[in-house]
């Protein structure tokens, strides 16, 4: 069962309050390093960087409503570069979903905090509520208007208080994301609907994790039922609103999943640069054959093998939308990928990012091996 703590926002500054919490927690659990979103010097956004000392937490901002890449793709290198260390990573919900899927595919390896002995040589996963992020150009426009990050965050985090209003300037992937709250993190920073009320929630995954990470020592007490329910209601309203918007956008786009001609028309501007594939944390060469590179292992049935690989890749899509954001040619990848991935996920009854749900084909392959 989750353990919900309250973190009172000091002087109306949610970012600084979180930084103070992270600093106190770092010292309390003797952390060695953290991979976290850090503000760029020119205020051009945030980028994931490795922090080796708590003093450098002064630049950390997981609430900045802009996303330049998916941090999940950096976790494996981060862990390898810090062997035998007590580590932590801060992720958005879509980044956490990607990390979970990478772990299921054995593409990332670390000792979970739940399996750690004495809190050493492990990775603690922290994740924050995410009401959405702006396009970098939209974010830059706000900065030019002298709106500091804290004000932007309050606007973002206040969606829930306005019946889950979603401004259309947030990225299309965010408009269609119905999972704004993290799933499977060791610690969740609950902020949707709570920051305007003057507090955040620090949520441990269970009582054992809460005790191991010593959260009771650095928070402001156990949250009340009202505080917990308030966030849950706001998250639920936001998720419902987004799900409806996603369905509306999919129904009113220029093509349908069954319309191959329409899909091909949308790809007409593609130059095959593969930047979108490089930006995807889950891509592992599923389209190499279509791009002219054949995998010798699948030469007997290349087309079938590629169709199976692509469908499995889409089934695990985390919905971060980095594929579209990196495209310089304006290919509308998000509605295409979202339509296909949600269709496949419904058929498989699969929820990407659920740590308790195995890959559907892994179960089938296990059954097949048991019969042979």
PDB file of C-alpha atoms in Angstrom, residues 57-171:
ATOM      1  CA  UNK A  57      20.487  20.272  -7.079  1.00  0.00           C
ATOM      2  CA  UNK A  58      19.978  24.045  -7.223  1.00  0.00           C
ATOM      3  CA  UNK A  59      19.540  23.712 -10.999  1.00  0.00           C
ATOM      4  CA  UNK A  60      17.235  20.679 -10.999  1.00  0.00           C
ATOM      5  CA  UNK A  61      13.719  21.302 -12.272  1.00  0.00           C
ATOM      6  CA  UNK A  62      11.562  18.261 -13.105  1.00  0.00           C
ATOM      7  CA  UNK A  63       8.509  20.519 -13.355  1.00  0.00           C
ATOM      8  CA  UNK A  64       9.693  22.678 -16.268  1.00  0.00           C
ATOM      9  CA  UNK A  65       6.990  22.178 -18.931  1.00  0.00           C
ATOM     10  CA  UNK A  66       9.358  21.332 -21.771  1.00  0.00           C
ATOM     11  CA  UNK A  67      10.832  18.007 -22.883  1.00  0.00           C
ATOM     12  CA  UNK A  68      13.801  17.747 -25.248  1.00  0.00           C
ATOM     13  CA  UNK A  69      14.516  13.996 -25.037  1.00  0.00           C
ATOM     14  CA  UNK A  70      13.480  10.808 -23.237  1.00  0.00           C
ATOM     15  CA  UNK A  71      15.761  10.210 -20.257  1.00  0.00           C
ATOM     16  CA  UNK A  72      15.017   6.471 -20.167  1.00  0.00           C
ATOM     17  CA  UNK A  73      17.575   5.935 -22.925  1.00  0.00           C
ATOM     18  CA  UNK A  74      20.316   7.302 -20.634  1.00  0.00           C
ATOM     19  CA  UNK A  75      19.698   5.124 -17.587  1.00  0.00           C
ATOM     20  CA  UNK A  76      21.737   2.095 -18.701  1.00  0.00           C
ATOM     21  CA  UNK A  77      24.849   4.218 -19.302  1.00  0.00           C
ATOM     22  CA  UNK A  78      24.288   6.113 -16.047  1.00  0.00           C
ATOM     23  CA  UNK A  79      24.217   2.887 -14.043  1.00  0.00           C
ATOM     24  CA  UNK A  80      27.235   1.415 -15.844  1.00  0.00           C
ATOM     25  CA  UNK A  81      29.245   4.584 -15.217  1.00  0.00           C
ATOM     26  CA  UNK A  82      28.513   4.380 -11.477  1.00  0.00           C
ATOM     27  CA  UNK A  83      29.122   0.778 -10.359  1.00  0.00           C
ATOM     28  CA  UNK A  84      28.545  -0.205  -6.732  1.00  0.00           C
ATOM     29  CA  UNK A  85      26.756   3.087  -6.084  1.00  0.00           C
ATOM     30  CA  UNK A  86      23.542   4.286  -4.527  1.00  0.00           C
ATOM     31  CA  UNK A  87      21.809   6.081  -7.396  1.00  0.00           C
ATOM     32  CA  UNK A  88      18.563   7.854  -8.214  1.00  0.00           C
ATOM     33  CA  UNK A  89      16.828   9.040 -11.357  1.00  0.00           C
ATOM     34  CA  UNK A  90      13.967  11.507 -11.807  1.00  0.00           C
ATOM     35  CA  UNK A  91      11.597  10.751 -14.670  1.00  0.00           C
ATOM     36  CA  UNK A  92       8.366  11.980 -16.175  1.00  0.00           C
ATOM     37  CA  UNK A  93       5.585   9.353 -16.444  1.00  0.00           C
ATOM     38  CA  UNK A  94       6.251   8.665 -20.147  1.00  0.00           C
ATOM     39  CA  UNK A  95       9.972   8.288 -19.440  1.00  0.00           C
ATOM     40  CA  UNK A  96       9.188   5.863 -16.629  1.00  0.00           C
ATOM     41  CA  UNK A  97       6.948   3.838 -18.955  1.00  0.00           C
ATOM     42  CA  UNK A  98       9.815   3.647 -21.441  1.00  0.00           C
ATOM     43  CA  UNK A  99      12.250   2.538 -18.723  1.00  0.00           C
ATOM     44  CA  UNK A 100       9.892  -0.224 -17.591  1.00  0.00           C
ATOM     45  CA  UNK A 101       9.566  -1.471 -21.180  1.00  0.00           C
ATOM     46  CA  UNK A 102      13.343  -1.383 -21.650  1.00  0.00           C
ATOM     47  CA  UNK A 103      13.761  -3.449 -18.509  1.00  0.00           C
ATOM     48  CA  UNK A 104      11.236  -6.017 -19.738  1.00  0.00           C
ATOM     49  CA  UNK A 105      13.293  -6.334 -22.926  1.00  0.00           C
ATOM     50  CA  UNK A 106      16.515  -6.734 -20.887  1.00  0.00           C
ATOM     51  CA  UNK A 107      17.952  -3.585 -22.419  1.00  0.00           C
ATOM     52  CA  UNK A 108      18.556  -1.856 -19.107  1.00  0.00           C
ATOM     53  CA  UNK A 109      20.000  -3.467 -15.999  1.00  0.00           C
ATOM     54  CA  UNK A 110      20.040  -2.174 -12.446  1.00  0.00           C
ATOM     55  CA  UNK A 111      19.357  -3.295  -8.899  1.00  0.00           C
ATOM     56  CA  UNK A 112      15.914  -1.964  -7.899  1.00  0.00           C
ATOM     57  CA  UNK A 113      15.659  -0.119  -4.622  1.00  0.00           C
ATOM     58  CA  UNK A 114      13.201  -2.769  -3.451  1.00  0.00           C
ATOM     59  CA  UNK A 115      15.944  -5.422  -3.777  1.00  0.00           C
ATOM     60  CA  UNK A 116      18.797  -3.378  -2.336  1.00  0.00           C
ATOM     61  CA  UNK A 117      20.649  -4.404   0.770  1.00  0.00           C
ATOM     62  CA  UNK A 118      21.406  -1.532   3.094  1.00  0.00           C
ATOM     63  CA  UNK A 119      20.356   1.026   0.466  1.00  0.00           C
ATOM     64  CA  UNK A 120      23.627   0.606  -1.461  1.00  0.00           C
ATOM     65  CA  UNK A 121      24.283  -0.380  -5.083  1.00  0.00           C
ATOM     66  CA  UNK A 122      20.736   0.304  -6.189  1.00  0.00           C
ATOM     67  CA  UNK A 123      18.691   2.681  -8.321  1.00  0.00           C
ATOM     68  CA  UNK A 124      15.836   4.624  -6.747  1.00  0.00           C
ATOM     69  CA  UNK A 125      13.247   5.753  -9.280  1.00  0.00           C
ATOM     70  CA  UNK A 126      11.515   9.039  -8.550  1.00  0.00           C
ATOM     71  CA  UNK A 127       8.801  10.295 -10.874  1.00  0.00           C
ATOM     72  CA  UNK A 128       6.685  13.434 -10.989  1.00  0.00           C
ATOM     73  CA  UNK A 129       3.132  14.123 -12.071  1.00  0.00           C
ATOM     74  CA  UNK A 130       3.159  15.659 -15.541  1.00  0.00           C
ATOM     75  CA  UNK A 131       0.235  17.769 -16.755  1.00  0.00           C
ATOM     76  CA  UNK A 132       1.989  18.248 -20.106  1.00  0.00           C
ATOM     77  CA  UNK A 133       4.874  19.984 -21.825  1.00  0.00           C
ATOM     78  CA  UNK A 134       5.103  22.751 -24.402  1.00  0.00           C
ATOM     79  CA  UNK A 135       6.900  22.708 -27.706  1.00  0.00           C
ATOM     80  CA  UNK A 136      10.384  24.205 -27.266  1.00  0.00           C
ATOM     81  CA  UNK A 137       9.283  27.185 -29.385  1.00  0.00           C
ATOM     82  CA  UNK A 138       6.257  27.767 -27.150  1.00  0.00           C
ATOM     83  CA  UNK A 139       8.411  27.420 -24.059  1.00  0.00           C
ATOM     84  CA  UNK A 140      10.855  29.985 -25.487  1.00  0.00           C
ATOM     85  CA  UNK A 141       7.967  32.369 -26.140  1.00  0.00           C
ATOM     86  CA  UNK A 142       6.959  32.224 -22.486  1.00  0.00           C
ATOM     87  CA  UNK A 143      10.547  32.835 -21.407  1.00  0.00           C
ATOM     88  CA  UNK A 144      10.750  35.879 -23.677  1.00  0.00           C
ATOM     89  CA  UNK A 145       7.678  37.256 -21.920  1.00  0.00           C
ATOM     90  CA  UNK A 146       9.656  37.077 -18.671  1.00  0.00           C
ATOM     91  CA  UNK A 147       7.532  34.345 -17.151  1.00  0.00           C
ATOM     92  CA  UNK A 148       9.776  32.395 -14.832  1.00  0.00           C
ATOM     93  CA  UNK A 149       9.594  28.629 -14.553  1.00  0.00           C
ATOM     94  CA  UNK A 150       7.656  28.675 -11.303  1.00  0.00           C
ATOM     95  CA  UNK A 151       4.787  30.651 -12.849  1.00  0.00           C
ATOM     96  CA  UNK A 152       4.676  28.335 -15.829  1.00  0.00           C
ATOM     97  CA  UNK A 153       4.617  25.333 -13.558  1.00  0.00           C
ATOM     98  CA  UNK A 154       1.678  26.687 -11.606  1.00  0.00           C
ATOM     99  CA  UNK A 155      -0.229  27.155 -14.847  1.00  0.00           C
ATOM    100  CA  UNK A 156       0.616  23.597 -15.858  1.00  0.00           C
ATOM    101  CA  UNK A 157      -0.190  22.115 -12.496  1.00  0.00           C
ATOM    102  CA  UNK A 158      -3.434  24.037 -12.225  1.00  0.00           C
ATOM    103  CA  UNK A 159      -5.120  22.180 -15.105  1.00  0.00           C
ATOM    104  CA  UNK A 160      -6.925  19.943 -12.644  1.00  0.00           C
ATOM    105  CA  UNK A 161      -8.486  22.881 -10.846  1.00  0.00           C
ATOM    106  CA  UNK A 162     -10.104  24.027 -14.077  1.00  0.00           C
ATOM    107  CA  UNK A 163     -11.946  20.778 -14.747  1.00  0.00           C
ATOM    108  CA  UNK A 164      -8.852  19.305 -16.350  1.00  0.00           C
ATOM    109  CA  UNK A 165      -8.498  21.983 -19.007  1.00  0.00           C
ATOM    110  CA  UNK A 166      -5.810  21.157 -21.556  1.00  0.00           C
ATOM    111  CA  UNK A 167      -4.409  24.107 -23.512  1.00  0.00           C
ATOM    112  CA  UNK A 168      -3.860  23.237 -27.137  1.00  0.00           C
ATOM    113  CA  UNK A 169      -0.348  24.683 -27.128  1.00  0.00           C
ATOM    114  CA  UNK A 170       0.976  21.682 -25.188  1.00  0.00           C
ATOM    115  CA  UNK A 171       2.575  19.065 -27.399  1.00  0.00           C
TER     116      UNK A 171
END
